[in-house]
Coordinates of C-alpha atoms and ligand atoms in Angstrom, one line a residue:
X1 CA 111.2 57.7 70.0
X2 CA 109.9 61.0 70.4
X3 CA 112.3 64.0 70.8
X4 CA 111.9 67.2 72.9
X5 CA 113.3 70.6 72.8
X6 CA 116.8 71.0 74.2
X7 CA 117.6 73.7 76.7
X8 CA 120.6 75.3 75.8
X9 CA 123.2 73.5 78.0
X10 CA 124.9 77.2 79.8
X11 CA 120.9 77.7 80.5
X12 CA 120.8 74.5 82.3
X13 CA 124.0 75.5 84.4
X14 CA 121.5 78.2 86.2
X15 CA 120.9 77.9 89.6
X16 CA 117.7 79.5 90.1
X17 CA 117.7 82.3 92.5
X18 CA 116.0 81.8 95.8
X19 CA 113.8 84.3 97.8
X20 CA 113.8 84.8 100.9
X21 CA 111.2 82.8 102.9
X22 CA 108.5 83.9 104.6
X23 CA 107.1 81.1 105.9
X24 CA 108.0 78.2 108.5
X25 CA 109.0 74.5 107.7
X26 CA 105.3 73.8 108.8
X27 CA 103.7 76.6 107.0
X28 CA 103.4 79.0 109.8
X29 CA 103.4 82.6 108.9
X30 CA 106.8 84.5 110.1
X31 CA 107.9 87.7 109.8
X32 CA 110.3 88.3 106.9
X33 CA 113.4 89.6 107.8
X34 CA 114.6 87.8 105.4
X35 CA 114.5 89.8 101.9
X36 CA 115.6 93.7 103.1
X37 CA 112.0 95.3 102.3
X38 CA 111.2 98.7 104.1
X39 CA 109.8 97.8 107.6
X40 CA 108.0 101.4 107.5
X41 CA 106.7 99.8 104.6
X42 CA 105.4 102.2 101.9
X43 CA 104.8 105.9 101.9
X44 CA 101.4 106.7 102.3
X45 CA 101.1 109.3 98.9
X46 CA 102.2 106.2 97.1
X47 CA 100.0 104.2 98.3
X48 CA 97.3 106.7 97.5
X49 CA 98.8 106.7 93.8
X50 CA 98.2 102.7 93.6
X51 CA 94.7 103.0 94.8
X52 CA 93.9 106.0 92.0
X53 CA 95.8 104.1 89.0
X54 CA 93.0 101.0 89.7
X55 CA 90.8 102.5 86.6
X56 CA 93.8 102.2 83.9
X57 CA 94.1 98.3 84.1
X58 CA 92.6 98.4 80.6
X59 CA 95.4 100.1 79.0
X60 CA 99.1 99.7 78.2
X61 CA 101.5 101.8 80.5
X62 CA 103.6 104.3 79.0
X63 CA 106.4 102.6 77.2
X64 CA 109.1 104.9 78.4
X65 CA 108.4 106.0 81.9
X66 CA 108.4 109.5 80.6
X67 CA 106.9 111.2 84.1
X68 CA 109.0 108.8 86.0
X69 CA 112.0 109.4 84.2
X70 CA 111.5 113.4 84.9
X71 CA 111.3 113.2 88.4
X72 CA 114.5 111.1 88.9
X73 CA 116.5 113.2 86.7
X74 CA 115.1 116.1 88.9
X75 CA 115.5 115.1 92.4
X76 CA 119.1 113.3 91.4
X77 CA 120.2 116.6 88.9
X78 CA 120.3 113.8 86.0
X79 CA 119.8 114.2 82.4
X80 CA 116.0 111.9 82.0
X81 CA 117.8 110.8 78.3
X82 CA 120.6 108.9 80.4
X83 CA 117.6 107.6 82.3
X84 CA 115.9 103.8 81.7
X85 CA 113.1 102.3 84.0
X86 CA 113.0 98.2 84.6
X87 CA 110.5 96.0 85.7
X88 CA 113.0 96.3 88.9
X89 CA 116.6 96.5 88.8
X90 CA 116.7 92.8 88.6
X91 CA 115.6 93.1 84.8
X92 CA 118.2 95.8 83.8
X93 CA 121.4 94.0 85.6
X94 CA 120.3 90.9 83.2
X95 CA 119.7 93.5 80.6
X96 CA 123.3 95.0 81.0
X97 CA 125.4 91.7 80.8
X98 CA 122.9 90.7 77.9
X99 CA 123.9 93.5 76.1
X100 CA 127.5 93.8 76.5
X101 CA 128.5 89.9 77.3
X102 CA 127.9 86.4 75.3
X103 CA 129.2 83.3 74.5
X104 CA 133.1 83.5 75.0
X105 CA 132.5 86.5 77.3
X106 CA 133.3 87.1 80.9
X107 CA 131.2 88.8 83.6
X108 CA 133.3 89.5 86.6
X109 CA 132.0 90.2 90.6
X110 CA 133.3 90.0 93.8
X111 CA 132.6 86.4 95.7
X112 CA 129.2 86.8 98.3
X113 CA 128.0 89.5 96.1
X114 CA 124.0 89.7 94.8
X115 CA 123.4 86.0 93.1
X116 CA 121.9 87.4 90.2
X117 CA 125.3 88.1 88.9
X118 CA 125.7 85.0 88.4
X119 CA 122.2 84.1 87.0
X120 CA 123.0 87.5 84.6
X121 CA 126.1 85.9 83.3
X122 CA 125.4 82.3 82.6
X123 CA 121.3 83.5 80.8
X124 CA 123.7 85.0 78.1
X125 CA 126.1 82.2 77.0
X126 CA 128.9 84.5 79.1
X127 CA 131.1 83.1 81.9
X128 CA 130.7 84.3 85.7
X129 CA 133.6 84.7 87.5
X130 CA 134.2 85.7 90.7
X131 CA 137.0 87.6 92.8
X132 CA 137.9 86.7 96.1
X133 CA 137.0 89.4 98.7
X134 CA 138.6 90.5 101.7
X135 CA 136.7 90.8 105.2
X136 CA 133.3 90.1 103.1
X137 CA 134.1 93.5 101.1
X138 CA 135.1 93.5 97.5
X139 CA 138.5 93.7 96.7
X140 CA 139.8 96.6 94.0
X141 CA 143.1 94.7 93.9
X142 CA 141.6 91.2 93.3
X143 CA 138.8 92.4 90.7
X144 CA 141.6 94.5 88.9
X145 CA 143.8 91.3 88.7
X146 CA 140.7 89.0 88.1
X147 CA 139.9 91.1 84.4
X148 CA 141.0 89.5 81.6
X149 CA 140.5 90.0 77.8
X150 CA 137.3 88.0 78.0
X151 CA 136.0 90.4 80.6
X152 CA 133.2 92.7 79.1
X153 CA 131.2 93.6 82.2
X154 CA 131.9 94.1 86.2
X155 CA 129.0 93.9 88.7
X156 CA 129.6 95.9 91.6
X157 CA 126.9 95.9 94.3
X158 CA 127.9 99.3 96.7
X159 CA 126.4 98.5 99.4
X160 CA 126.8 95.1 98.7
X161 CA 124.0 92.2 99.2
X162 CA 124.2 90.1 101.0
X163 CA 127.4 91.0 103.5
X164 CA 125.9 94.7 103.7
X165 CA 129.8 96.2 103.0
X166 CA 130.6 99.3 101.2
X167 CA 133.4 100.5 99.5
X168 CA 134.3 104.3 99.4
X169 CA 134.2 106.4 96.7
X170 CA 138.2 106.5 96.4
X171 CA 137.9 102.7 95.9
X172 CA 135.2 102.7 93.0
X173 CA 136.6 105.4 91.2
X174 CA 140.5 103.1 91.5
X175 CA 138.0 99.9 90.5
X176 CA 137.0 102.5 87.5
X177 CA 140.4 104.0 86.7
X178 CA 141.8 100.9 86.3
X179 CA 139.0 98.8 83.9
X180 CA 139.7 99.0 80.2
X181 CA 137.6 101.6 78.7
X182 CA 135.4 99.0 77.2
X183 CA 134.4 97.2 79.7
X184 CA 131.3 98.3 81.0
X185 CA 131.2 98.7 85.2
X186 CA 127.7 98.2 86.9
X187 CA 127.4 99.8 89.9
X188 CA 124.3 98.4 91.6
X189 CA 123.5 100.7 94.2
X190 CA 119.9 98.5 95.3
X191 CA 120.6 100.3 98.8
X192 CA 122.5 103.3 97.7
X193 CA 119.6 105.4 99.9
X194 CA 120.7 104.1 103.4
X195 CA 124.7 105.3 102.4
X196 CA 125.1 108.4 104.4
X197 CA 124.1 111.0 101.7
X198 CA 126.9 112.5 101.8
X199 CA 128.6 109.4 100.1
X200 CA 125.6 108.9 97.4
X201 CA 126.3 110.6 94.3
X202 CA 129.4 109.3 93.5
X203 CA 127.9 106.5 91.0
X204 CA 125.6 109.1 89.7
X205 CA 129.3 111.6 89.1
X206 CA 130.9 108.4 87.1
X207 CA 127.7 107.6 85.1
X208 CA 127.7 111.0 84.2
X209 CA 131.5 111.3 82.8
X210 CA 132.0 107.9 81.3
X211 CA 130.8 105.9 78.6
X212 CA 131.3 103.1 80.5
X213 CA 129.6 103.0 83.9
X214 CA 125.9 101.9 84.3
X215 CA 124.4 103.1 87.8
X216 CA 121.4 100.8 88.9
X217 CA 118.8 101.4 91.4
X218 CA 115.5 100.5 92.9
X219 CA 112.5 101.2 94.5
X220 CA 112.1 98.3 96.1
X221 CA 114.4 99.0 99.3
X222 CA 114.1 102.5 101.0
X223 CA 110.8 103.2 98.8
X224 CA 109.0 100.2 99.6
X225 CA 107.5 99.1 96.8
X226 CA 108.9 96.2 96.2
X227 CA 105.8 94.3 94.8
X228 CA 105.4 96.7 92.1
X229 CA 108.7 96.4 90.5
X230 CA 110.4 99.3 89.4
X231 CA 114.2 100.2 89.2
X232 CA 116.6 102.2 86.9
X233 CA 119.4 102.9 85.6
X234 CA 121.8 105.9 84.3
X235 CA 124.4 105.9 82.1
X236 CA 125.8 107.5 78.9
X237 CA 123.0 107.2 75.9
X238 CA 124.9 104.6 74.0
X239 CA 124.6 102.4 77.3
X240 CA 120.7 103.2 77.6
X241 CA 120.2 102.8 73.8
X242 CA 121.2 99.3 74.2
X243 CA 119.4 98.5 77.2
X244 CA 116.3 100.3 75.6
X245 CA 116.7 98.1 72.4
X246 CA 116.5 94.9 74.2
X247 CA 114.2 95.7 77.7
X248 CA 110.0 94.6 77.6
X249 CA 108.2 97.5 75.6
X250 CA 105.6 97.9 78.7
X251 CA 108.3 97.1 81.0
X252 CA 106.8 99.2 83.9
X253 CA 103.1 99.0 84.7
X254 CA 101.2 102.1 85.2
X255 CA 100.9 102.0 88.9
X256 CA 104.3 101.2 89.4
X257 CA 105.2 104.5 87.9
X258 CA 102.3 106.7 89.3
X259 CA 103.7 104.8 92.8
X260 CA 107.3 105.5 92.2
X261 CA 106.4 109.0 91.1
X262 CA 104.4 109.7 94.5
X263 CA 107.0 108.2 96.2
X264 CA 109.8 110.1 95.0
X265 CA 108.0 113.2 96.2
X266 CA 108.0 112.2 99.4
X267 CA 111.2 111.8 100.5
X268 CA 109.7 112.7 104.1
X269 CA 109.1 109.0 104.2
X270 CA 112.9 108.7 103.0
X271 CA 114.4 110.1 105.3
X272 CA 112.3 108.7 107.9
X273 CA 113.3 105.4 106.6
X274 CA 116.5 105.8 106.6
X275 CA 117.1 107.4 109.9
X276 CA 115.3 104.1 111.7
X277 CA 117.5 101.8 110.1
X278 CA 120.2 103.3 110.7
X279 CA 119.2 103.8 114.4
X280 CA 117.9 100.3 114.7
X281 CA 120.9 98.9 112.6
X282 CA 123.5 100.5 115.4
X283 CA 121.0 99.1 118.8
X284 CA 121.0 95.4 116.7
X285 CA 125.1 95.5 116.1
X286 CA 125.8 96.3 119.6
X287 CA 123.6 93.8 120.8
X288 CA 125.4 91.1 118.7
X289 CA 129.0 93.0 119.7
X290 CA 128.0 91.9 123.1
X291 CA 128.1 88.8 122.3
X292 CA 131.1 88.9 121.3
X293 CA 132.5 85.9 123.6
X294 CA 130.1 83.8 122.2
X295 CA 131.7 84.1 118.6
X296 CA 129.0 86.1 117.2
X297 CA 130.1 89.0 114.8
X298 CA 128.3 91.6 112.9
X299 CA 130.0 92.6 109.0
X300 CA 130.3 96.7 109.6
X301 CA 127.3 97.3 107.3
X302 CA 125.7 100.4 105.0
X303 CA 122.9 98.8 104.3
X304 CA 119.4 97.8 105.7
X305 CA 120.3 94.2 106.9
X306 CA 123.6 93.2 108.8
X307 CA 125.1 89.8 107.6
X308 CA 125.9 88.0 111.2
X309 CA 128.7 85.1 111.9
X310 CA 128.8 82.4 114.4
X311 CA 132.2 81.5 114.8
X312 CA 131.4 79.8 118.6
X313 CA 129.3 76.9 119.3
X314 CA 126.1 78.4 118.4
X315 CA 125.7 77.1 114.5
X316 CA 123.9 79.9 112.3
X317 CA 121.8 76.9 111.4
X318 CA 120.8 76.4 115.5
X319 CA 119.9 80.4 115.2
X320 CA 118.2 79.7 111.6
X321 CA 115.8 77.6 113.9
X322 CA 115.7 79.1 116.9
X323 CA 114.9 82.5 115.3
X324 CA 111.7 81.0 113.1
X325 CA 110.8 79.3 116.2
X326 CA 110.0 83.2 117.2
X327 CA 108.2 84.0 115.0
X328 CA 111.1 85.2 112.2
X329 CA 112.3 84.4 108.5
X330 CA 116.0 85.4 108.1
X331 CA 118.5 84.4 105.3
X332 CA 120.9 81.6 105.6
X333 CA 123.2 81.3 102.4
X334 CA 124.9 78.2 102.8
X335 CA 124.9 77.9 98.9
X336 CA 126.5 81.4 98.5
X337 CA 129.4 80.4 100.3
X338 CA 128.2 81.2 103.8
X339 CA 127.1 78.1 105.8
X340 CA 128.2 79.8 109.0
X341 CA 126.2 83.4 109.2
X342 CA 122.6 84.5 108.7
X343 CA 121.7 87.9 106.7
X344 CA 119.5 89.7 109.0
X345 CA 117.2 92.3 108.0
X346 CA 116.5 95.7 109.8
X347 CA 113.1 95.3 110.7
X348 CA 110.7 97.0 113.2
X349 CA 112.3 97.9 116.9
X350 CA 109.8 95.5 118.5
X351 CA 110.6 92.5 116.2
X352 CA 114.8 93.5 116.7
X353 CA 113.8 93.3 120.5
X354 CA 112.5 89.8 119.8
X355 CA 115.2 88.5 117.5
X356 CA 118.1 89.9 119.7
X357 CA 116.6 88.5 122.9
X358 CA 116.1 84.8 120.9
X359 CA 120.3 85.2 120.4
X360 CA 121.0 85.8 123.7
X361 CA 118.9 82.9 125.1
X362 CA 120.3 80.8 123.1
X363 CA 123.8 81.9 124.1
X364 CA 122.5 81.4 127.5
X365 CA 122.6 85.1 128.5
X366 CA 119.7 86.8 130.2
X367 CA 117.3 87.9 127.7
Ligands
PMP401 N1 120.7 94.5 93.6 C1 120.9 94.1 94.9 C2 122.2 94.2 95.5 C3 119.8 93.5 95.6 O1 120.0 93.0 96.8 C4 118.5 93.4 94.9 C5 117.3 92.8 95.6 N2 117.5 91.8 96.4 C6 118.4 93.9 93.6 C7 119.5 94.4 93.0 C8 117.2 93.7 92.8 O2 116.1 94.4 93.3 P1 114.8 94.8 92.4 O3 114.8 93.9 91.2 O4 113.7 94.6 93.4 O5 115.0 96.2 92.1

């Protein structure tokens, strides 16, 4: 009998995460509202940066995102040593439980958070657990009473994937105040950008004062350049030390940071960005408001999708259906705890005008 390598068995408990589709049952091309990219899609002066970094295929990027890491610190007022770069945010939220969980361990998160967590916790031997949330927003008072000795990390996504709630500052800093010292908080803010800006340095305040809290984010969302791959993350230097020790050595190609960099400077496109979704966001949750009587409900949402319910006789799965029938991928989670709601994506106001008018057919309203 011949034998074969063994996985390890916590590796084997993975559920694979699953992207959002694109595509029809029968192949047909839809539009993907389905995966919260940038419907604007991606400023033009970083666009122009991709083309111009075509003649450096040859070589290695630079290890350490040094340019990159300059202009973050200087549009955010960071320090570019408390600065890392990923191969997306994706690669530093593993990187983060990785480093500071294992086998014995437990990573903590709020239940319908970013699946990742999960994926994060169980690649390193560590156990996930999850806290119950209240009206699809994390709970302080839950997470606080879900920590344990084992606990060594907390995921908090702010706004959170994939309901699209958001906690307030007042909340984060109680979730902080009332964490041991060494357990390490992540606060992923993948769509900290759409947050009235107003509300968006707090993260960058707490990653600043404590050895304990790692900020994530990404250019994948309100940048649009989610193909390339790019995130990062703040934190104290022991924090980006470890994450540094253990992240790929070219983990950033070099148009992903020539991109990132032009994009950064044009925060034009930004602003433009957010401004439409947050317009479009507001026309898409009064449409589903009015149908109300019909048991459709929108989550109150921050970010750049809105997570809707069907509590009447219209199944989100019907909707699922009805909805690609369009013309349109959108998210159903059924194996994220959510069987009866779709996670909708802000897209373009013509292809809102479409999906809102397929809902209100199929509610039997006039579209
Ligand atoms: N965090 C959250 C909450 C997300 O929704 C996503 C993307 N779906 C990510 C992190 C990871 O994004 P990326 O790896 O593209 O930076």
């Amino acid at each position: 009998m011949t034998t074969k390598p063994a996985p390890k068995p916590y590796i084997l408990g993975i559920h694979a995460y699953v992207p959002g589709k694109s595509t029809a049952s029968d192949g047909r091309a839809l539009v993907k509202l389905s995966a919260n990219e940038n419907p604007l899609g991606t400023s033009s002066a970083a666009l122009a940066a991709l083309e111009s970094s075509r003649g450096e295929a040859a070589s290695y990027p630079d290890p350490d995102s040094k340019a990159l890491r300059a202009a973050i610190a200087q549009l955010h007022g960071l320090d570019p040593a408390r600065i890392v770069c990923g191969t997306g945010s994706d690669e530093l939220l593993n990187l983060a439980a990785q480093g500071f969980a294992g086998a014995g361990d437990e990573v903590l998160f709020s239940a319908h958070s970013f699946a990742v967590y999960d994926i994060a916790a169980r690649r390193c031997g560590a156990d996930p657990v999850e806290a119950p949330d209240c009206d699809h927003t994390a709970d302080v008072d839950a997470l606080l009473a879900a920590v344990s000795e084992r606990t060594k990390v907390v995921f908090l996504a702010n706004p959170n994937n994939p309901t699209g709630t958001w906690i307030a500052p007042e909340e984060v800093m109680r979730l902080h105040a009332g964490l041991p010292t060494d357990v390490l908080l992540v606060i992923d803010e993948a769509y900290g950008e759409y947050v009235d800006p107003a509300h968006q340095r707090l993260g960058f305040e707490l990653a600043a004062r404590h050895d304990n809290v790692l900020v994530t984010r990404t250019f994948s969302k309100i940048y649009g350049l989610a193909a390339e791959r790019i995130g990062w993350a703040t934190g104290a230097p022991g924090l980006i030390d470890v994450l540094n020790r253990i992240r790929g050595p070219f983990n950033v190609t070099t148009s992903g940071q020539k991109a990132a960099l032009a994009a950064l400077g044009d925060q034009d496109f930004v602003v433009a960005s957010r401004t439409h979704n947050t317009v479009e966001r507001a026309r898409f949750v009064a449409a589903i408001e009015a149908l109300g009587n019909h048991g459709l409900v929108a989550v109150p949402s921050e970010a750049n999708f809105v997570l809707v319910e069907f509590n009447g006789e219209l199944a989100a799965e019907t909707a699922l259906g009805a909805i690609a029938e369009a013309g349109y991928a959108v998210r159903h989670l059924p194996g994220q705890g959510l069987p009866n709601a779709l996670r909708i994506t802000i897209g373009k106001s013509a292809d809102m005008d479409n999906v809102i008018a397929c809902l209100r057919s199929l509610c039997g309203e006039s579209a």
